[in-house]
């Protein structure tokens, strides 16, 4: 948990990361992996120290963030499978929340494995869906935290924004899941038809077809 003074900067980082992931996640997939690797690594490393050890916590957050970014970049080739596994776990949690509360860990693992396997067959669509909806949720949590929502601020400073800011929020914020779905769909459409490149693939300059000689 980050100190209160650093929760607003953490919220701003979530907003930037959420925007990039939601609308250009496919085109900048490596960059998105680096951003979220930095966030995860920083939160994990900073949790080692108490809130009173501000200097060590900040240094640990920076070091852990860099390590996390490098780790996810190194795992770029399995990044698609990780996105699919994350989507599978999310679907399991959403489904069981509507039925009987939290799912059994075995169910989460089963859905994660299925999502990872499916992701290897449908890479483009899995990356777009994963980055659009993951970025949308991150953007919403970051925005709420930036506006002073206590639950969202705690989520911005915690290691798991999905658990710290649940899918069934307080009655006064029942709009959050609907806003997430709408924003995720918008990000999906934008990536599919605008930012994802032709057929969702970015053509590098040296890969463009040369004009045929007459």
PDB file of C-alpha atoms in Angstrom, residues 71-185:
ATOM      1  CA  UNK A  71      10.009  -9.216 -17.035  1.00  0.00           C
ATOM      2  CA  UNK A  72       6.789  -8.746 -18.995  1.00  0.00           C
ATOM      3  CA  UNK A  73       8.711  -7.526 -22.039  1.00  0.00           C
ATOM      4  CA  UNK A  74      10.892 -10.634 -21.834  1.00  0.00           C
ATOM      5  CA  UNK A  75       7.689 -12.661 -21.686  1.00  0.00           C
ATOM      6  CA  UNK A  76       6.324 -10.928 -24.794  1.00  0.00           C
ATOM      7  CA  UNK A  77       5.965 -14.192 -26.672  1.00  0.00           C
ATOM      8  CA  UNK A  78       3.761 -15.613 -23.929  1.00  0.00           C
ATOM      9  CA  UNK A  79       2.055 -12.274 -23.340  1.00  0.00           C
ATOM     10  CA  UNK A  80      -0.891 -13.245 -25.513  1.00  0.00           C
ATOM     11  CA  UNK A  81      -1.428 -16.386 -23.460  1.00  0.00           C
ATOM     12  CA  UNK A  82      -1.214 -14.308 -20.267  1.00  0.00           C
ATOM     13  CA  UNK A  83      -3.878 -11.938 -21.609  1.00  0.00           C
ATOM     14  CA  UNK A  84      -6.099 -14.898 -22.475  1.00  0.00           C
ATOM     15  CA  UNK A  85      -5.571 -16.396 -19.032  1.00  0.00           C
ATOM     16  CA  UNK A  86      -6.478 -13.074 -17.434  1.00  0.00           C
ATOM     17  CA  UNK A  87      -9.653 -12.845 -19.494  1.00  0.00           C
ATOM     18  CA  UNK A  88     -10.570 -16.391 -18.508  1.00  0.00           C
ATOM     19  CA  UNK A  89     -10.104 -15.610 -14.816  1.00  0.00           C
ATOM     20  CA  UNK A  90     -12.156 -12.426 -15.204  1.00  0.00           C
ATOM     21  CA  UNK A  91     -15.018 -14.292 -16.890  1.00  0.00           C
ATOM     22  CA  UNK A  92     -14.991 -16.891 -14.112  1.00  0.00           C
ATOM     23  CA  UNK A  93     -15.176 -14.203 -11.421  1.00  0.00           C
ATOM     24  CA  UNK A  94     -17.922 -12.268 -13.210  1.00  0.00           C
ATOM     25  CA  UNK A  95     -19.998 -15.405 -13.783  1.00  0.00           C
ATOM     26  CA  UNK A  96     -19.742 -16.791 -10.266  1.00  0.00           C
ATOM     27  CA  UNK A  97     -20.319 -13.377  -8.672  1.00  0.00           C
ATOM     28  CA  UNK A  98     -23.758 -13.336 -10.285  1.00  0.00           C
ATOM     29  CA  UNK A  99     -24.475 -16.934  -9.196  1.00  0.00           C
ATOM     30  CA  UNK A 100     -23.040 -17.750  -5.789  1.00  0.00           C
ATOM     31  CA  UNK A 101     -20.198 -15.446  -4.838  1.00  0.00           C
ATOM     32  CA  UNK A 102     -16.493 -16.081  -5.377  1.00  0.00           C
ATOM     33  CA  UNK A 103     -15.556 -19.029  -7.616  1.00  0.00           C
ATOM     34  CA  UNK A 104     -13.521 -21.998  -6.429  1.00  0.00           C
ATOM     35  CA  UNK A 105      -9.802 -21.612  -7.244  1.00  0.00           C
ATOM     36  CA  UNK A 106      -9.988 -24.716  -9.447  1.00  0.00           C
ATOM     37  CA  UNK A 107     -12.671 -23.028 -11.564  1.00  0.00           C
ATOM     38  CA  UNK A 108     -10.499 -19.923 -11.963  1.00  0.00           C
ATOM     39  CA  UNK A 109      -7.527 -22.064 -13.013  1.00  0.00           C
ATOM     40  CA  UNK A 110      -9.694 -23.998 -15.472  1.00  0.00           C
ATOM     41  CA  UNK A 111     -11.022 -20.819 -17.084  1.00  0.00           C
ATOM     42  CA  UNK A 112      -7.517 -19.326 -17.169  1.00  0.00           C
ATOM     43  CA  UNK A 113      -6.087 -22.359 -18.969  1.00  0.00           C
ATOM     44  CA  UNK A 114      -8.979 -22.339 -21.438  1.00  0.00           C
ATOM     45  CA  UNK A 115      -8.461 -18.624 -22.066  1.00  0.00           C
ATOM     46  CA  UNK A 116      -4.721 -19.099 -22.624  1.00  0.00           C
ATOM     47  CA  UNK A 117      -5.317 -21.902 -25.138  1.00  0.00           C
ATOM     48  CA  UNK A 118      -7.972 -19.913 -26.964  1.00  0.00           C
ATOM     49  CA  UNK A 119      -5.688 -16.894 -27.062  1.00  0.00           C
ATOM     50  CA  UNK A 120      -3.046 -18.792 -29.018  1.00  0.00           C
ATOM     51  CA  UNK A 121      -5.609 -19.443 -31.781  1.00  0.00           C
ATOM     52  CA  UNK A 122      -7.257 -16.018 -31.828  1.00  0.00           C
ATOM     53  CA  UNK A 123      -4.341 -13.768 -30.974  1.00  0.00           C
ATOM     54  CA  UNK A 124      -5.542 -10.550 -32.559  1.00  0.00           C
ATOM     55  CA  UNK A 125      -9.009 -10.605 -31.029  1.00  0.00           C
ATOM     56  CA  UNK A 126      -7.811 -11.730 -27.612  1.00  0.00           C
ATOM     57  CA  UNK A 127      -5.233  -8.933 -27.437  1.00  0.00           C
ATOM     58  CA  UNK A 128      -7.797  -6.344 -28.501  1.00  0.00           C
ATOM     59  CA  UNK A 129     -10.472  -7.554 -26.071  1.00  0.00           C
ATOM     60  CA  UNK A 130      -8.015  -7.996 -23.220  1.00  0.00           C
ATOM     61  CA  UNK A 131      -6.362  -4.604 -23.586  1.00  0.00           C
ATOM     62  CA  UNK A 132      -9.653  -2.781 -24.276  1.00  0.00           C
ATOM     63  CA  UNK A 133     -11.539  -4.107 -21.252  1.00  0.00           C
ATOM     64  CA  UNK A 134      -8.505  -4.268 -18.969  1.00  0.00           C
ATOM     65  CA  UNK A 135      -7.576  -0.714 -19.920  1.00  0.00           C
ATOM     66  CA  UNK A 136     -11.168   0.454 -19.478  1.00  0.00           C
ATOM     67  CA  UNK A 137     -11.338  -0.873 -15.925  1.00  0.00           C
ATOM     68  CA  UNK A 138      -7.924   0.552 -15.071  1.00  0.00           C
ATOM     69  CA  UNK A 139      -8.992   3.922 -16.491  1.00  0.00           C
ATOM     70  CA  UNK A 140     -12.219   3.970 -14.459  1.00  0.00           C
ATOM     71  CA  UNK A 141     -10.483   3.052 -11.203  1.00  0.00           C
ATOM     72  CA  UNK A 142      -7.769   5.634 -11.845  1.00  0.00           C
ATOM     73  CA  UNK A 143     -10.357   8.306 -12.679  1.00  0.00           C
ATOM     74  CA  UNK A 144     -12.394   7.634  -9.548  1.00  0.00           C
ATOM     75  CA  UNK A 145      -9.243   7.665  -7.423  1.00  0.00           C
ATOM     76  CA  UNK A 146      -8.148  10.946  -8.990  1.00  0.00           C
ATOM     77  CA  UNK A 147     -11.538  12.449  -8.047  1.00  0.00           C
ATOM     78  CA  UNK A 148     -11.106  11.356  -4.431  1.00  0.00           C
ATOM     79  CA  UNK A 149     -13.141   8.145  -4.189  1.00  0.00           C
ATOM     80  CA  UNK A 150     -11.693   6.378  -1.125  1.00  0.00           C
ATOM     81  CA  UNK A 151     -12.248   2.829  -2.361  1.00  0.00           C
ATOM     82  CA  UNK A 152     -10.671   3.641  -5.701  1.00  0.00           C
ATOM     83  CA  UNK A 153      -7.765   5.467  -4.029  1.00  0.00           C
ATOM     84  CA  UNK A 154      -7.072   2.387  -1.917  1.00  0.00           C
ATOM     85  CA  UNK A 155      -7.297   0.305  -5.094  1.00  0.00           C
ATOM     86  CA  UNK A 156      -4.823   2.580  -6.866  1.00  0.00           C
ATOM     87  CA  UNK A 157      -2.328   2.022  -4.061  1.00  0.00           C
ATOM     88  CA  UNK A 158      -2.963  -1.716  -3.667  1.00  0.00           C
ATOM     89  CA  UNK A 159      -1.621  -4.636  -5.634  1.00  0.00           C
ATOM     90  CA  UNK A 160      -4.933  -5.851  -7.099  1.00  0.00           C
ATOM     91  CA  UNK A 161      -7.385  -3.229  -8.364  1.00  0.00           C
ATOM     92  CA  UNK A 162      -9.883  -5.921  -9.381  1.00  0.00           C
ATOM     93  CA  UNK A 163     -10.258  -7.195  -5.816  1.00  0.00           C
ATOM     94  CA  UNK A 164      -9.804  -3.850  -4.041  1.00  0.00           C
ATOM     95  CA  UNK A 165     -12.463  -2.255  -6.247  1.00  0.00           C
ATOM     96  CA  UNK A 166     -14.969  -5.093  -6.857  1.00  0.00           C
ATOM     97  CA  UNK A 167     -17.407  -5.568  -9.720  1.00  0.00           C
ATOM     98  CA  UNK A 168     -20.347  -4.998  -7.336  1.00  0.00           C
ATOM     99  CA  UNK A 169     -19.551  -1.498  -5.962  1.00  0.00           C
ATOM    100  CA  UNK A 170     -21.550   0.575  -3.508  1.00  0.00           C
ATOM    101  CA  UNK A 171     -25.189   1.347  -4.438  1.00  0.00           C
ATOM    102  CA  UNK A 172     -24.312   4.945  -5.239  1.00  0.00           C
ATOM    103  CA  UNK A 173     -21.846   3.726  -7.873  1.00  0.00           C
ATOM    104  CA  UNK A 174     -23.851   0.968  -9.501  1.00  0.00           C
ATOM    105  CA  UNK A 175     -23.052   2.625 -12.837  1.00  0.00           C
ATOM    106  CA  UNK A 176     -19.411   1.526 -12.698  1.00  0.00           C
ATOM    107  CA  UNK A 177     -19.812  -1.967 -14.278  1.00  0.00           C
ATOM    108  CA  UNK A 178     -22.009  -0.529 -17.040  1.00  0.00           C
ATOM    109  CA  UNK A 179     -19.505   2.242 -17.727  1.00  0.00           C
ATOM    110  CA  UNK A 180     -16.759  -0.377 -17.846  1.00  0.00           C
ATOM    111  CA  UNK A 181     -18.640  -2.481 -20.400  1.00  0.00           C
ATOM    112  CA  UNK A 182     -19.468   0.558 -22.549  1.00  0.00           C
ATOM    113  CA  UNK A 183     -15.901   1.882 -22.434  1.00  0.00           C
ATOM    114  CA  UNK A 184     -14.494  -1.578 -23.125  1.00  0.00           C
ATOM    115  CA  UNK A 185     -16.750  -1.994 -26.166  1.00  0.00           C
TER     116      UNK A 185
END
